[in-house]
Amino acid sequence: MNSQTYSAPAQDPLLTGLNDKQLEAVTLPHQSALILAGAGSGKTRVLTARIAWLIQTGQVSPTGLLAVTFTNKAAKEMLTRITASLPINTRGMWVGTFHGLCNRLLRAHHREAGLPASFQILDIADQLSVIKRLMKLMNVDDEKFPPKQVQNFINGCKDEGLRAHAVDAYDPHSQKMREIFEEYDKQCQRDGVADFAELLLRCYELLARDANIRQHYQSRFKYILVDEFQDTNQLQYLWLKLLTGHGDDAKHNCMFAVGDDDQSIYGFRGARVGNMRDFEKDFNIQHIVKLEENYRSHSNILDAANAIISHNTNRLGKNLWTAAGAGEPVRVYDAYNDTDEAQFIVDEIKMLHCEGTSLGDIALLYRSNAQSRILEHALFSANLPYRVYGGLRFFERAEIKHALAYMRLIANAHDDTALLRVINFPTRGIGARSLEQLQASARTDNCSIWQAAINKVGNGAFSTHGVNRAGTKGIEGFVALIRQMVDEAYGISLPELAELATTMSGLTAHYENDREGEDRIENLKELVTAAVSFTNQDFGNHNNVDGETEQDLLTQFLSHASLEAGEHQADVGREALQLMTVHASKGLEFKAVFISGLEEGLCPHEQSLYENSGLEEERRLMYVAVTRARQRLYLSHAQSRMLHGKVRYGIPSRFLDEIPEELLKRLNAKPVARSGGARDYSELPAMMSKQQSSNQKNAMPWKIGQQVAHSKFGNGVVVSYEGNANDMRVQVNFGREGLKWLALEFAKLIPI
DNA sequence: CTTACGTGAGTTTTT
DNA sequence: CTCACGTAAG
């Protein structure tokens, strides 16, 4: 390695504790580099140390670098760590998500980007409603063109950097899709809104089109650091290339990309693992550093993960190892059915908990959300506290979106999506007919619905005489309300504004009359609280750097609400088991991990087998799941499972076969006979639907929780067992005498 | 404008 | 099975 640029003093606090590879990555010379960071290899540490090191050695100023992540959480984490290691002000630093940074850039140059200063951001739900509305207007058959599919199409195109006109369409169906896409973009433009993908595409196009702005940022950002590079999509990569000045003749800036091709699990959303190889080639990467030392798991777990992932082809190549010992074997449980599987998990959790593992350090992972139900049921019955990740987040809740819609209308009443959301909520007698009329006149006049409403009720002076159609009164009321809100909003603080949006709109009153509105009112109050803390914490956070325009706090808050929808669930204080999909578990770690539902058809998922390289992504998913565990890993599968109201019989996942038997401890059944060669899975889908003869699980001699008496140790309770019918050992908790393993063959245990 | 019922779909989802 | 959504009736 070329170390002429800098030689690290060994005692440098930034660099102490780094292993050789980490140190190498952190102190790489001034060139683009690719860091292959395995799970639990200290990736974030390296990324932040790199930033700190670059700054501290004077190679770059804090404002001269850009660090981009996928999640707000990761961005925050990075900022926190930077602040902890360097006495610098992170304000004005460009550390954030792709969307957050693009938003920031677009706000600063909204005119050049062709957007209003207070443009709003559509989340997926908003976007879908725009599409549905538009399709109705265009008279498109939503049977032939399911709105969700249209949405995926539009986002998919944008993620590849394509506008409607650039999309190939040779058949009527795709031509229609393209047409909707085009109309959709026009509609958004008129509303002054941008969807998630639009933020990136708009930003990309701006940089591509406007040489001044491009060069400005290119000369500013000497270093670009990218986290989770394997998850970047086509457009994100193009954006990065543009920012580094890659396409231009001038020598380009440095890109420091950190990623793990084995953890690429978002291909279905447009992520391109291939970007890693492209990066290597496009940037003529001289430095690929592999971080393979894992600080998380014992080696049995890592070896299992390595074995599984080695079945993938075309990897960049990496093998995790650890200085920690082998640890416990990976436990495998062959359940009779899904209920049995859930019960097994509950029993094991009870035991782990008895032994002192805190519930919050235990995760239950599954491939699809539907699997959580049965687990929840079992946990609930056992009185075990749990927390399910997923579902609606704070800013996605209906009542919150309603309040935000009022706030959006205060910022810009021409926002059709916001208007339609609340024009009749709380109800004010505006029915479908009057709405249709409004939408129709908006379309004829090519104006916003707000404008159409104003035209209808007259500008300012309300004419209550003459023909008053049913809806007019309601519309008048709505127009007056919004105007009044805008008036009142003038000069007040953001929390006051949030308060205004929840009360003056009638939302609070509406929910007060609702029997089940209590929680919603609580949430609305919480929204005001969120506005308070946003005001305090983010005040000046987006200060004028570099000609950024001062955007009002309201717009900032609304962007924040869209871009950072909040935690998935708030009750963090309580000690609770963590239930989540494997996708949601990425980046997390737990002392003990249960991966359930390891059956063909579920994991790998049936659907994935029809997609090309679908199986490999499923395997990466399994790899991610396995590498979450620090000490103990349970893999379970059920011989039968209730799915879509029918009993399905599944065979164990092929991924189980890919783990060497010596790493496993089969908790009940005898190991599946290994046929030496690979199993033939080609006819699986057919097999799945057939009913196989189910071999009954061996009867367990001792159930967990069974009370027993022992001549020497006294009374106890069975907490665990292992082995098979001939050679069974049970673990018994004798209270004061402690936990004992007893071989059933010798120990005289009497059930009581 | 609610409420009830029928219908159909049902992987994963950082922003 | 279970949820979300759309349509019909009250």
XYZ file of N, CA and C in Angstrom, chain A residues 106-245:
420
model
N -31.963 20.021 -3.820
C -33.069 20.554 -4.619
C -33.689 21.788 -3.968
N -33.737 21.810 -2.656
C -34.260 22.990 -1.966
C -33.372 24.193 -2.265
N -32.056 23.918 -2.236
C -31.119 25.012 -2.463
C -31.213 25.541 -3.888
N -31.555 24.693 -4.810
C -31.598 25.098 -6.223
C -32.959 24.813 -6.823
N -33.984 25.069 -6.066
C -35.309 24.678 -6.546
C -35.676 25.367 -7.851
N -35.214 26.576 -8.026
C -35.574 27.293 -9.261
C -34.957 26.589 -10.473
N -33.681 26.321 -10.371
C -33.000 25.640 -11.471
C -33.584 24.244 -11.695
N -34.092 23.651 -10.622
C -34.647 22.308 -10.742
C -36.103 22.340 -11.201
N -36.645 23.535 -11.296
C -38.023 23.652 -11.764
C -39.057 23.262 -10.729
N -38.713 23.488 -9.467
C -39.648 23.144 -8.401
C -39.960 24.379 -7.561
N -41.160 24.432 -6.988
C -41.447 25.532 -6.070
C -40.609 25.391 -4.808
N -40.373 26.503 -4.150
C -39.510 26.491 -2.966
C -40.048 25.540 -1.901
N -41.351 25.459 -1.813
C -41.916 24.629 -0.755
C -42.493 23.337 -1.325
N -41.820 22.763 -2.303
C -42.355 21.525 -2.889
C -42.476 20.447 -1.814
N -43.501 19.654 -1.929
C -43.756 18.618 -0.934
C -43.315 17.257 -1.451
N -43.087 16.367 -0.523
C -42.616 15.034 -0.885
C -43.726 14.014 -0.681
N -44.003 13.274 -1.732
C -45.037 12.247 -1.665
C -44.439 10.963 -1.132
N -45.054 10.392 -0.133
C -44.622 9.055 0.254
C -45.370 8.049 -0.629
N -45.102 6.775 -0.470
C -45.681 5.776 -1.369
C -47.200 5.809 -1.371
N -47.773 6.066 -0.195
C -49.237 6.093 -0.112
C -49.788 7.296 -0.887
N -49.153 8.451 -0.704
C -49.557 9.651 -1.448
C -49.444 9.400 -2.947
N -48.331 8.794 -3.306
C -48.070 8.547 -4.714
C -49.153 7.657 -5.319
N -49.495 6.620 -4.574
C -50.513 5.712 -5.081
C -51.841 6.426 -5.261
N -52.181 7.317 -4.360
C -53.455 8.007 -4.492
C -53.438 8.960 -5.692
N -52.307 9.569 -5.958
C -52.197 10.398 -7.156
C -52.425 9.552 -8.404
N -51.799 8.389 -8.405
C -51.912 7.506 -9.574
C -53.353 7.046 -9.774
N -53.990 6.654 -8.690
C -55.377 6.199 -8.788
C -56.276 7.296 -9.334
N -56.088 8.471 -8.800
C -56.904 9.616 -9.218
C -56.681 9.901 -10.702
N -55.435 9.899 -11.072
C -55.086 10.182 -12.457
C -55.665 9.147 -13.409
N -55.584 7.903 -13.003
C -56.072 6.840 -13.869
C -57.580 6.939 -14.073
N -58.258 7.348 -13.038
C -59.696 7.541 -13.142
C -59.976 8.651 -14.162
N -59.210 9.697 -14.023
C -59.340 10.849 -14.913
C -59.054 10.457 -16.360
N -58.093 9.569 -16.519
C -57.685 9.166 -17.865
C -58.532 8.022 -18.390
N -59.468 7.570 -17.558
C -60.320 6.452 -17.942
C -59.542 5.177 -18.249
N -58.597 4.905 -17.399
C -57.811 3.690 -17.586
C -58.433 2.571 -16.759
N -58.546 1.425 -17.367
C -59.103 0.263 -16.704
C -58.132 -0.222 -15.614
N -58.565 -0.133 -14.369
C -57.625 -0.514 -13.310
C -57.575 -2.025 -13.082
N -58.314 -2.764 -13.900
C -58.162 -4.210 -13.889
C -56.944 -4.581 -14.729
N -56.897 -3.942 -15.888
C -55.762 -4.208 -16.775
C -54.501 -3.529 -16.265
N -54.679 -2.429 -15.583
C -53.538 -1.681 -15.070
C -53.711 -1.439 -13.568
N -53.386 -2.459 -12.780
C -53.509 -2.265 -11.333
C -52.625 -1.093 -10.880
N -53.208 -0.137 -10.160
C -52.452 1.046 -9.759
C -51.115 0.732 -9.093
N -51.086 -0.317 -8.289
C -49.824 -0.672 -7.627
C -48.761 -1.031 -8.656
N -49.216 -1.730 -9.715
C -48.272 -2.120 -10.758
C -47.759 -0.894 -11.504
N -48.684 0.016 -11.755
C -48.296 1.260 -12.412
C -47.273 1.998 -11.565
N -47.532 2.010 -10.271
C -46.612 2.663 -9.352
C -45.224 2.029 -9.406
N -45.207 0.701 -9.376
C -43.927 0.008 -9.467
C -43.215 0.314 -10.774
N -44.023 0.374 -11.815
C -43.444 0.668 -13.123
C -42.786 2.049 -13.124
N -43.525 3.030 -12.652
C -43.010 4.407 -12.637
C -41.746 4.494 -11.782
N -41.829 3.935 -10.581
C -40.664 3.993 -9.696
C -39.489 3.221 -10.275
N -39.801 2.078 -10.884
C -38.758 1.280 -11.501
C -38.037 2.048 -12.595
N -38.811 2.743 -13.416
C -38.213 3.548 -14.481
C -37.333 4.633 -13.894
N -37.893 5.355 -12.940
C -37.132 6.452 -12.346
C -35.860 5.951 -11.678
N -35.960 4.784 -11.034
C -34.785 4.222 -10.381
C -33.688 3.876 -11.379
N -34.087 3.757 -12.629
C -33.069 3.491 -13.638
C -32.675 4.765 -14.356
N -33.232 5.864 -13.894
C -32.876 7.150 -14.486
C -33.685 7.491 -15.721
N -34.802 6.790 -15.904
C -35.573 6.987 -17.128
C -36.813 7.851 -16.919
N -37.008 8.798 -17.815
C -38.263 9.533 -17.902
C -39.176 8.791 -18.878
N -40.442 9.167 -18.862
C -41.409 8.467 -19.712
C -40.966 8.416 -21.165
N -40.506 9.533 -21.682
C -40.157 9.576 -23.115
C -39.002 8.656 -23.464
N -38.229 8.291 -22.461
C -37.066 7.449 -22.731
C -37.374 5.961 -22.577
N -38.611 5.669 -22.209
C -38.964 4.275 -21.982
C -39.361 3.597 -23.292
N -38.803 2.444 -23.517
C -39.196 1.671 -24.697
C -40.590 1.105 -24.494
N -41.434 1.239 -25.509
C -42.765 0.640 -25.417
C -43.228 0.276 -26.817
N -43.296 -1.027 -27.071
C -43.639 -1.478 -28.424
C -45.019 -2.110 -28.494
N -45.605 -2.353 -27.328
C -46.952 -2.932 -27.345
C -47.917 -1.964 -26.655
N -49.201 -2.125 -26.944
C -50.200 -1.184 -26.414
C -50.157 -1.065 -24.887
N -49.909 -2.196 -24.245
C -49.899 -2.177 -22.788
C -48.794 -1.276 -22.249
N -47.583 -1.495 -22.744
C -46.483 -0.665 -22.236
C -46.630 0.779 -22.692
N -47.265 0.948 -23.842
C -47.471 2.315 -24.296
C -48.414 3.068 -23.360
N -49.417 2.332 -22.912
C -50.348 2.938 -21.951
C -49.629 3.267 -20.640
N -48.822 2.328 -20.208
C -48.039 2.545 -18.988
C -47.213 3.818 -19.115
N -46.576 3.924 -20.238
C -45.721 5.069 -20.474
C -46.537 6.355 -20.452
N -47.725 6.253 -21.031
C -48.592 7.428 -21.084
C -49.010 7.867 -19.670
N -49.370 6.885 -18.853
C -49.743 7.212 -17.473
C -48.553 7.843 -16.750
N -47.402 7.239 -16.942
C -46.161 7.753 -16.362
C -45.990 9.230 -16.715
N -46.163 9.522 -17.978
C -45.976 10.896 -18.446
C -46.985 11.843 -17.787
N -48.238 11.409 -17.781
C -49.286 12.230 -17.177
C -49.054 12.411 -15.681
N -48.593 11.340 -15.080
C -48.328 11.385 -13.637
C -47.281 12.454 -13.316
N -46.219 12.456 -14.098
C -45.169 13.446 -13.859
C -45.694 14.868 -14.058
N -46.554 15.023 -15.071
C -47.135 16.349 -15.304
C -47.959 16.781 -14.103
N -48.751 15.841 -13.634
C -49.610 16.117 -12.481
C -48.777 16.540 -11.262
N -47.717 15.786 -11.003
C -46.849 16.105 -9.862
C -46.233 17.487 -10.029
N -45.815 17.757 -11.244
C -45.207 19.053 -11.529
C -46.200 20.172 -11.215
N -47.438 19.958 -11.645
C -48.444 20.981 -11.425
C -48.768 21.141 -9.936
N -48.781 20.000 -9.226
C -49.060 20.045 -7.796
C -47.881 20.579 -6.986
N -46.741 20.594 -7.609
C -45.556 20.992 -6.867
C -45.119 19.948 -5.859
N -45.178 18.687 -6.269
C -44.777 17.606 -5.375
C -43.773 16.693 -6.071
N -43.023 15.983 -5.280
C -42.053 15.036 -5.819
C -42.109 13.748 -5.020
N -42.129 12.617 -5.710
C -42.082 11.345 -5.001
C -40.626 11.013 -4.672
N -40.430 9.926 -3.958
C -39.077 9.584 -3.508
C -38.097 9.466 -4.667
N -38.482 8.684 -5.656
C -37.579 8.472 -6.785
C -37.332 9.790 -7.527
N -38.354 10.638 -7.532
C -38.232 11.910 -8.220
C -37.132 12.781 -7.599
N -37.014 12.719 -6.280
C -35.982 13.508 -5.607
C -34.626 13.199 -6.207
N -34.376 11.910 -6.377
C -33.092 11.491 -6.905
C -32.951 11.844 -8.375
N -33.994 11.532 -9.126
C -33.914 11.757 -10.571
C -33.801 13.250 -10.876
N -34.612 14.025 -10.201
C -34.586 15.478 -10.404
C -33.199 16.038 -10.087
N -32.656 15.546 -8.994
C -31.346 16.011 -8.567
C -30.287 15.601 -9.591
N -30.393 14.379 -10.044
C -29.457 13.874 -11.045
C -29.528 14.709 -12.321
N -30.759 14.944 -12.766
C -30.933 15.711 -14.001
C -30.420 17.143 -13.854
N -30.657 17.697 -12.683
C -30.173 19.052 -12.436
C -28.655 19.112 -12.556
N -27.995 18.176 -11.918
C -26.534 18.154 -11.955
C -26.029 17.885 -13.369
N -26.751 17.027 -14.069
C -26.322 16.685 -15.417
C -26.494 17.874 -16.360
N -27.560 18.611 -16.145
C -27.916 19.693 -17.057
C -27.150 20.979 -16.775
N -27.007 21.290 -15.486
C -26.476 22.586 -15.105
C -24.995 22.484 -14.726
N -24.138 22.882 -15.653
C -22.699 22.725 -15.451
C -22.204 23.514 -14.245
N -22.803 24.685 -14.020
C -22.349 25.501 -12.894
C -22.560 24.803 -11.565
N -23.786 24.359 -11.408
C -24.113 23.694 -10.147
C -23.284 22.420 -9.997
N -23.194 21.682 -11.093
C -22.431 20.436 -11.042
C -20.998 20.703 -10.610
N -20.373 21.660 -11.286
C -18.976 21.926 -10.969
C -18.804 22.456 -9.554
N -19.793 23.199 -9.140
C -19.728 23.712 -7.771
C -19.624 22.564 -6.774
N -20.516 21.598 -6.922
C -20.519 20.492 -5.955
C -19.347 19.550 -6.175
N -18.965 19.420 -7.422
C -17.816 18.558 -7.688
C -16.557 19.121 -7.046
N -16.427 20.434 -7.112
C -15.204 20.980 -6.526
C -15.326 21.053 -5.005
N -16.539 21.033 -4.545
C -16.703 21.068 -3.093
C -16.433 19.702 -2.451
N -17.061 18.679 -3.016
C -16.970 17.360 -2.379
C -15.785 16.574 -2.911
N -14.686 16.721 -2.215
C -13.476 16.018 -2.624
C -13.598 14.529 -2.318
N -14.371 14.234 -1.311
C -14.530 12.848 -0.895
C -15.998 12.503 -0.814
N -16.338 11.407 -1.413
C -17.694 10.914 -1.267
C -17.620 9.521 -0.672
N -18.317 9.356 0.423
C -18.301 8.061 1.097
C -19.697 7.453 1.055
N -19.748 6.203 0.686
C -21.049 5.551 0.528
C -21.144 4.310 1.406
N -22.221 4.266 2.164
C -22.480 3.129 3.036
C -23.418 2.162 2.312
N -23.348 0.892 2.636
C -24.254 -0.112 2.051
C -24.291 -0.002 0.521
N -23.120 0.054 -0.038
C -23.037 0.301 -1.475
C -23.747 -0.769 -2.301
N -23.824 -1.979 -1.755
C -24.471 -3.078 -2.498
C -25.956 -2.821 -2.718
N -26.500 -1.863 -1.998
C -27.933 -1.595 -2.117
C -28.257 -0.443 -3.059
N -27.226 0.147 -3.645
C -27.492 1.268 -4.544
C -28.190 0.783 -5.813
N -29.078 1.592 -6.326
C -29.703 1.264 -7.603
C -28.972 2.001 -8.732
N -29.463 1.782 -9.920
C -28.829 2.354 -11.094
C -28.688 3.881 -10.978
N -29.792 4.511 -10.619
C -29.807 5.967 -10.560
C -28.873 6.498 -9.485
N -28.838 5.836 -8.361
C -27.955 6.279 -7.288
C -26.498 6.190 -7.710
N -26.192 5.129 -8.439
C -24.817 4.993 -8.922
C -24.484 6.092 -9.934
N -25.436 6.370 -10.819
C -25.227 7.435 -11.798
C -25.019 8.774 -11.094
N -25.824 8.989 -10.075
C -25.746 10.217 -9.290
C -24.361 10.362 -8.646
N -23.901 9.253 -8.080
C -22.586 9.261 -7.447
C -21.489 9.528 -8.475
N -21.639 8.901 -9.638
C -20.628 9.097 -10.680
C -20.576 10.559 -11.109
N -21.752 11.147 -11.201
C -21.837 12.537 -11.617
C -21.180 13.442 -10.580
N -21.483 13.191 -9.337
C -20.948 14.031 -8.266
C -19.432 13.904 -8.144
N -18.935 12.708 -8.390
C -17.491 12.545 -8.315
C -16.820 13.141 -9.544
N -17.627 13.549 -10.501
C -17.068 14.112 -11.721
C -16.515 13.042 -12.624
